[in-house]
């Protein structure tokens, strides 16, 4: 930082927003994958027990090992990366979030600890505890993973739709904001599509003649398709209508939301749907690593379009109606017991 | 002053020629503060053209000198996606001076052909 400059982080080579975007979307891919994969694996494990198909265990082991080594590790690192990049680029807004939600984050980290230790416990107890107990460990893992989701969605939604918080200043009002429930369920559904692609990829690493290979590929196609269809429907018919008026207006301004955002989303959804459908109908053709990797890459692109759109429609604010993207307060807020005074007029004097 | 974290503290050296600070550099700080969250405002982040690069936007509108840019800065308003500029008239002048330098750094050819078309949309 040069002398005389107020410390502002513009970015590094690329604009800071792009950097945050890449880190955050990687986090979204891996975190969503881990949450839904724990549920999917729990379901497969129960199937193995109930239908007496012990060979499915091989898939579970392969899946859990990769979750532990890649998804949880990279996902958690990118989570920390989000903290670094957003704190550097916009300290005041992250400060506002911490002031409102520090105990929610504390609660999330309890879930998170169970989740992160849980995946290690889950992997290393294969064959060492009795199968029913192991399935229960899987369930605990899945519940804890869903717990992390249920909390972060409140904080995420707050920035775009603070709702009654703007009148009351109560953190619970900000947490259970107008987009909380739709986003929670939409994300919970959509993540099964990502998990479906991941399961196809993992199953493709099993030996060619392994019975779990085609069976899991088909299951993944089925579960993923249902998740994708339900998720897209929830976004279109519940989430978007719940958006604040301002956000829906900005959604229609091509200067801000360039058509390419929509193209990416469409491509992501279409390609994912196609792969999942083929996995269900023709598992033998789809069960290849290249297909899995390629499909995940396209899904990443779609998610990038979707998350960037969600982030962009609260322009010009970071917390819509409260704090501008450039950290200046534009409106007077009256919470009754405390007041927030706009700064913009005073900065003009 | 405590409630205005981005205002200059009392007793700090005054900005601008009087205070011994380069007005263009002062403008650079102000532009970075107010605009860099959504626009590329210097060559440092202009890789592959940058993000809504202000040099490109201003050049496209034919605004390559400080006077025209200043008029334009004052006129920003009514965009649903962007707040108006804040700052005293002096601060806005410095911002315009920095933006002129940025446009000319990014488009050296604009330095010769500068012909303001203020108010262009």
XYZ file of C-alpha atoms in Angstrom:
470
model
C 0.000 0.000 0.000
C 1.419 3.329 -1.017
C 1.695 6.313 1.235
C -1.384 8.462 1.372
C -3.733 5.770 0.142
C -6.606 4.548 2.215
C -6.216 0.778 2.167
C -8.616 -0.473 -0.470
C -8.164 -3.867 -2.016
C -8.941 -3.739 -5.715
C -8.013 -7.288 -6.464
C -4.977 -9.125 -7.698
C -4.456 -9.134 -11.447
C -8.191 -9.660 -11.859
C -10.875 -7.618 -10.155
C -11.525 -8.623 -6.546
C -15.112 -9.574 -7.344
C -13.952 -12.186 -9.862
C -11.536 -13.639 -7.337
C -14.250 -13.843 -4.681
C -16.560 -15.343 -7.274
C -14.196 -18.154 -8.251
C -13.330 -18.994 -4.642
C -16.960 -18.826 -3.558
C -18.322 -20.950 -6.389
C -15.677 -23.604 -5.774
C -16.813 -23.556 -2.167
C -20.424 -23.888 -3.270
C -19.661 -26.869 -5.501
C -17.742 -28.763 -2.837
C -19.902 -27.830 0.122
C -23.132 -28.666 -1.706
C -21.577 -31.883 -2.880
C -20.603 -32.910 0.636
C -24.021 -32.137 2.107
C -26.041 -34.048 -0.449
C -23.480 -36.844 -0.802
C -23.805 -37.660 2.887
C -27.565 -38.115 2.400
C -27.147 -40.056 -0.804
C -24.574 -42.338 0.809
C -26.770 -42.872 3.829
C -29.563 -43.930 1.528
C -27.296 -46.286 -0.458
C -25.938 -47.733 2.777
C -29.446 -48.470 4.044
C -30.227 -50.053 0.704
C -27.161 -52.264 1.064
C -28.398 -53.401 4.479
C -32.086 -53.776 3.765
C -31.739 -55.400 0.341
C -28.665 -57.312 1.418
C -26.314 -55.965 -1.230
C -22.927 -55.837 0.503
C -21.154 -55.006 -2.771
C -22.541 -51.468 -2.518
C -20.078 -50.963 0.341
C -17.284 -50.745 -2.204
C -18.928 -47.747 -3.782
C -19.443 -46.140 -0.367
C -15.801 -46.562 0.550
C -14.641 -45.092 -2.725
C -17.038 -42.191 -2.346
C -16.177 -41.463 1.291
C -12.441 -41.519 0.626
C -12.742 -38.933 -2.136
C -15.110 -36.814 -0.108
C -12.633 -36.835 2.755
C -9.576 -36.172 0.623
C -10.936 -33.701 -1.897
C -14.404 -32.344 -1.281
C -14.132 -31.666 2.452
C -10.546 -30.473 2.237
C -10.907 -28.174 -0.747
C -14.379 -27.092 0.344
C -13.179 -26.071 3.791
C -10.119 -24.312 2.379
C -12.271 -22.345 -0.028
C -14.566 -21.469 2.868
C -11.629 -19.878 4.629
C -10.734 -18.313 1.285
C -14.116 -16.596 1.214
C -13.424 -15.092 4.625
C -10.042 -13.805 3.458
C -11.222 -12.375 0.173
C -14.403 -10.715 1.413
C -12.682 -9.265 4.450
C -10.009 -7.762 2.235
C -12.431 -6.375 -0.300
C -15.232 -5.185 1.936
C -14.349 -5.127 5.628
C -17.326 -3.063 6.595
C -19.949 -5.405 5.241
C -18.377 -8.480 6.762
C -18.258 -6.449 9.971
C -21.974 -5.782 9.685
C -22.652 -9.480 9.186
C -20.515 -10.440 12.168
C -22.259 -7.888 14.365
C -25.606 -9.380 13.476
C -24.807 -13.045 13.172
C -21.776 -13.962 15.233
C -23.709 -16.485 17.337
C -25.286 -18.030 14.269
C -21.826 -18.614 12.892
C -20.752 -20.047 16.212
C -23.691 -22.449 15.976
C -22.787 -23.294 12.411
C -19.276 -24.207 13.459
C -20.660 -26.731 15.928
C -22.393 -28.460 13.021
C -19.291 -28.042 11.006
C -17.057 -29.743 13.571
C -19.404 -32.745 13.711
C -19.476 -32.781 9.929
C -15.725 -32.550 9.342
C -14.744 -35.002 12.062
C -17.705 -37.120 11.048
C -16.455 -37.812 7.540
C -13.147 -39.074 8.932
C -14.941 -41.231 11.494
C -17.275 -42.464 8.771
C -14.480 -43.480 6.461
C -12.272 -45.127 9.061
C -15.057 -47.120 10.702
C -15.993 -49.049 7.543
C -15.830 -52.717 8.543
C -14.771 -51.895 12.070
C -18.164 -51.340 13.659
C -21.261 -53.306 12.924
C -23.013 -52.239 9.724
C -26.092 -50.827 11.433
C -23.979 -48.596 13.644
C -22.053 -47.487 10.612
C -25.243 -46.486 8.863
C -26.145 -44.468 11.946
C -22.825 -42.648 11.804
C -23.729 -41.841 8.214
C -27.026 -40.395 9.355
C -25.388 -38.213 12.009
C -23.005 -36.962 9.351
C -25.885 -36.146 7.010
C -27.852 -34.317 9.706
C -24.841 -32.230 10.703
C -24.140 -31.379 7.066
C -27.719 -30.212 6.616
C -27.337 -28.168 9.812
C -24.491 -26.136 8.331
C -26.651 -25.436 5.294
C -29.644 -24.376 7.367
C -27.565 -21.717 9.094
C -25.476 -20.243 6.316
C -28.528 -19.810 4.092
C -29.992 -17.364 6.621
C -26.913 -15.161 6.510
C -26.612 -15.469 2.747
C -30.240 -14.551 2.179
C -30.033 -11.603 4.553
C -27.739 -9.690 2.217
C -30.212 -9.801 -0.645
C -33.470 -9.654 1.305
C -33.016 -8.255 4.826
C -36.814 -8.081 5.165
C -38.161 -6.893 8.492
C -34.645 -6.407 9.800
C -34.677 -3.001 8.106
C -37.441 -1.952 10.497
C -36.576 -3.851 13.657
C -32.827 -4.443 13.540
C -33.390 -7.847 15.159
C -30.980 -10.494 13.975
C -33.699 -13.179 13.951
C -35.702 -11.037 11.541
C -32.647 -10.825 9.326
C -32.003 -14.549 9.588
C -35.524 -15.752 8.783
C -35.704 -13.327 5.887
C -38.084 -13.600 2.907
C -35.739 -15.797 0.855
C -34.655 -18.069 3.714
C -37.063 -20.971 3.204
C -37.131 -20.956 -0.606
C -33.337 -20.798 -0.808
C -32.913 -23.517 1.824
C -35.129 -25.975 -0.011
C -33.936 -25.004 -3.482
C -30.308 -25.504 -2.524
C -31.093 -28.734 -0.726
C -32.747 -30.070 -3.877
C -30.197 -28.796 -6.387
C -27.261 -30.219 -4.488
C -28.511 -33.720 -5.277
C -27.900 -33.005 -8.946
C -24.249 -32.191 -8.189
C -24.030 -35.284 -6.027
C -25.541 -37.337 -8.834
C -22.729 -36.258 -11.153
C -20.172 -36.983 -8.446
C -21.622 -40.436 -7.832
C -21.416 -41.205 -11.555
C -17.760 -40.197 -11.488
C -16.957 -42.291 -8.405
C -18.846 -45.327 -9.687
C -16.827 -45.094 -12.893
C -13.657 -45.703 -10.880
C -14.886 -49.130 -9.764
C -13.709 -52.168 -11.765
C -15.584 -52.658 -15.047
C -17.476 -55.767 -13.955
C -18.299 -54.577 -10.431
C -22.039 -54.903 -9.811
C -22.193 -51.617 -7.898
C -21.003 -49.675 -10.898
C -24.141 -49.669 -13.028
C -26.510 -49.865 -10.102
C -25.103 -46.717 -8.450
C -24.934 -44.881 -11.767
C -28.626 -45.518 -12.261
C -29.503 -44.511 -8.722
C -27.441 -41.341 -9.134
C -29.287 -40.481 -12.315
C -32.651 -40.958 -10.631
C -31.872 -39.036 -7.468
C -30.042 -36.297 -9.346
C -32.882 -35.783 -11.811
C -35.470 -35.489 -9.065
C -33.243 -33.014 -7.206
C -32.633 -30.966 -10.323
C -36.282 -30.803 -11.332
C -37.499 -29.961 -7.831
C -34.684 -27.438 -7.339
C -35.252 -25.589 -10.603
C -38.990 -25.491 -9.917
C -38.393 -24.100 -6.422
C -36.072 -21.409 -7.765
C -38.480 -20.318 -10.486
C -41.773 -20.539 -8.616
C -40.822 -19.804 -5.030
C -37.415 -18.145 -4.755
C -37.661 -15.622 -7.578
C -41.169 -14.428 -6.606
C -39.896 -13.878 -3.038
C -37.132 -11.543 -4.215
C -37.445 -7.889 -3.292
C -38.904 -5.640 -5.976
C -35.526 -3.992 -6.533
C -33.777 -7.299 -7.179
C -36.345 -8.365 -9.736
C -35.957 -5.034 -11.511
C -32.165 -5.384 -11.692
C -32.591 -8.966 -12.910
C -34.092 -7.508 -16.074
C -31.296 -5.024 -16.823
C -28.918 -6.602 -19.354
C -26.144 -4.117 -18.490
C -25.938 -5.677 -15.030
C -27.079 -9.238 -15.647
C -25.549 -9.924 -19.025
C -27.320 -12.535 -21.148
C -24.237 -14.743 -20.791
C -25.201 -15.336 -17.129
C -28.487 -16.840 -18.233
C -26.807 -18.822 -20.995
C -24.416 -20.361 -18.479
C -27.282 -21.306 -16.182
C -29.278 -22.825 -19.035
C -26.288 -24.756 -20.313
C -25.492 -26.017 -16.804
C -29.034 -27.202 -16.168
C -29.487 -28.728 -19.628
C -26.168 -30.574 -19.642
C -26.662 -31.835 -16.091
C -30.171 -33.013 -16.892
C -28.953 -34.798 -20.008
C -26.132 -36.631 -18.234
C -28.380 -37.638 -15.345
C -31.090 -38.836 -17.697
C -28.603 -40.904 -19.686
C -27.200 -42.291 -16.449
C -30.661 -43.550 -15.664
C -31.498 -44.868 -19.129
C -28.099 -46.011 -20.393
C -25.785 -46.312 -17.400
C -23.234 -48.321 -19.359
C -22.637 -45.462 -21.792
C -22.332 -42.781 -19.143
C -20.206 -44.628 -16.625
C -16.900 -43.052 -17.643
C -14.588 -40.779 -15.731
C -14.364 -38.291 -18.578
C -18.146 -37.883 -18.580
C -18.136 -37.292 -14.830
C -15.398 -34.680 -14.947
C -16.865 -32.901 -17.936
C -20.345 -32.832 -16.439
C -19.016 -31.430 -13.164
C -17.118 -28.727 -15.082
C -20.262 -27.667 -16.932
C -22.227 -27.730 -13.675
C -19.572 -25.422 -12.223
C -20.181 -23.016 -15.083
C -23.923 -23.091 -14.464
C -23.451 -22.493 -10.765
C -21.103 -19.616 -11.532
C -23.818 -17.978 -13.597
C -26.472 -18.578 -10.955
C -24.470 -17.443 -7.934
C -23.123 -14.386 -9.709
C -26.624 -13.421 -10.716
C -27.846 -13.789 -7.155
C -24.942 -11.647 -5.970
C -25.396 -9.010 -8.658
C -29.099 -8.322 -8.229
C -28.520 -6.590 -4.921
C -26.463 -3.908 -6.639
C -25.850 -1.150 -5.722
C -25.852 -2.505 -2.191
C -24.125 -5.263 -0.333
C -26.907 -5.490 2.182
C -29.872 -4.334 0.173
C -31.340 -1.126 1.524
C -28.641 -0.722 4.162
C -24.993 -0.788 3.130
C -23.723 0.116 -0.344
C -21.177 -1.994 -2.201
C -18.639 0.786 -1.677
C -19.257 0.645 2.091
C -21.151 3.924 2.318
C -24.441 4.174 4.219
C -27.182 5.784 2.165
C -30.315 5.562 4.269
C -31.392 6.499 7.759
C -32.629 3.454 9.628
C -34.650 3.635 12.807
C -34.742 0.453 14.862
C -36.497 2.090 17.777
C -33.831 1.425 20.370
C -30.987 2.476 18.062
C -30.668 4.511 14.927
C -28.361 4.406 11.939
C -27.631 7.687 10.240
C -26.949 7.998 6.520
C -23.431 9.122 5.667
C -23.735 10.090 2.029
C -25.154 13.592 2.611
C -22.467 14.363 5.169
C -19.715 13.184 2.864
C -20.818 15.794 0.325
C -20.050 18.625 2.742
C -15.960 11.916 12.884
C -15.899 8.513 14.465
C -19.198 7.762 12.799
C -17.756 8.522 9.371
C -14.960 6.017 8.940
C -14.192 7.136 5.397
C -14.024 10.856 6.073
C -10.628 12.459 6.477
C -9.787 12.875 10.159
C -9.555 16.386 11.604
C -5.996 17.625 11.633
C -4.890 15.269 8.873
C -2.922 16.964 6.104
C -5.383 18.596 3.734
C -5.816 16.968 0.362
C -4.930 18.761 -2.846
C -2.198 21.173 -3.798
C -2.601 23.195 -0.590
C -1.889 20.186 1.577
C 1.059 19.013 -0.481
C -0.702 15.909 -1.770
C -0.949 15.209 -5.463
C -4.581 15.904 -6.466
C -4.528 13.111 -9.014
C -3.358 10.629 -6.402
C -6.003 11.909 -4.017
C -8.542 11.368 -6.747
C -7.202 7.871 -7.218
C -7.876 7.050 -3.560
C -11.369 8.461 -3.793
C -12.154 6.573 -6.981
C -10.750 3.363 -5.522
C -12.879 3.818 -2.421
C -16.119 4.603 -4.182
C -15.982 2.807 -7.481
C -13.576 -0.126 -7.242
C -16.130 -2.487 -5.736
C -17.890 -2.637 -9.093
C -15.471 -1.218 -11.648
C -11.865 -1.800 -12.602
C -10.329 1.556 -11.698
C -6.645 1.059 -12.417
C -4.366 -0.977 -14.618
C -3.595 -3.183 -11.604
C -6.791 -5.200 -12.108
C -7.282 -4.674 -15.835
C -6.228 -8.214 -16.809
C -8.241 -9.281 -19.867
C -9.914 -5.888 -19.913
C -10.988 -5.906 -16.284
C -14.450 -5.696 -14.848
C -16.705 -2.883 -16.117
C -13.485 -0.989 -16.691
C -14.129 2.720 -16.079
C -11.490 3.679 -18.643
C -13.365 1.696 -21.287
C -16.758 3.080 -20.259
C -15.560 6.673 -20.290
C -13.713 6.248 -23.564
C -16.801 4.722 -25.131
C -18.778 7.774 -24.089
C -16.110 10.026 -25.554
C -15.185 11.447 -22.162
C -11.451 11.666 -22.065
C -10.772 14.928 -20.257
C -11.317 15.909 -16.657
C -13.854 18.663 -17.295
C -16.255 16.403 -19.174
C -15.744 13.590 -16.699
C -16.513 15.881 -13.786
C -19.777 16.988 -15.338
C -20.625 13.360 -15.858
C -19.717 12.335 -12.302
C -22.083 14.969 -10.964
C -24.830 13.784 -13.261
C -24.689 10.124 -12.166
C -27.983 9.343 -10.506
C -31.166 7.464 -11.067
C -29.430 4.210 -11.961
C -31.045 1.371 -10.030
C -27.691 -0.409 -9.889
C -25.349 2.427 -8.913
C -25.450 5.112 -6.251
C -24.527 8.713 -7.067
C -21.006 9.938 -6.409
C -20.339 11.404 -2.973
C -17.771 14.035 -2.089
C -17.218 17.757 -1.963
C -16.854 19.634 -5.261
C -13.085 19.662 -4.705
C -13.004 15.905 -4.175
C -15.068 15.296 -7.310
C -12.632 17.437 -9.289
C -9.749 15.268 -8.099
C -11.662 12.124 -8.992
C -12.224 13.447 -12.500
C -8.531 14.296 -12.808
C -7.544 10.795 -11.833
C -10.075 9.258 -14.221
C -8.664 11.368 -17.052
C -5.212 9.999 -16.309
C -6.578 6.450 -16.155
C -8.328 6.778 -19.533
C -5.157 8.134 -21.093
C -3.031 5.402 -19.548
C -5.368 2.773 -20.896
C -5.860 4.406 -24.297
C -2.765 6.427 -25.171
C -4.360 7.362 -28.493
C -7.150 9.141 -26.597
C -4.569 11.582 -25.273
C -4.266 13.116 -28.734
C -7.808 12.999 -29.999
C -9.443 14.250 -26.800
C -12.655 15.921 -27.891
C -15.208 16.070 -25.123
C -18.806 15.186 -25.900
C -20.235 15.916 -22.495
C -23.582 14.420 -21.613
C -23.310 11.620 -24.160
C -25.314 8.552 -23.294
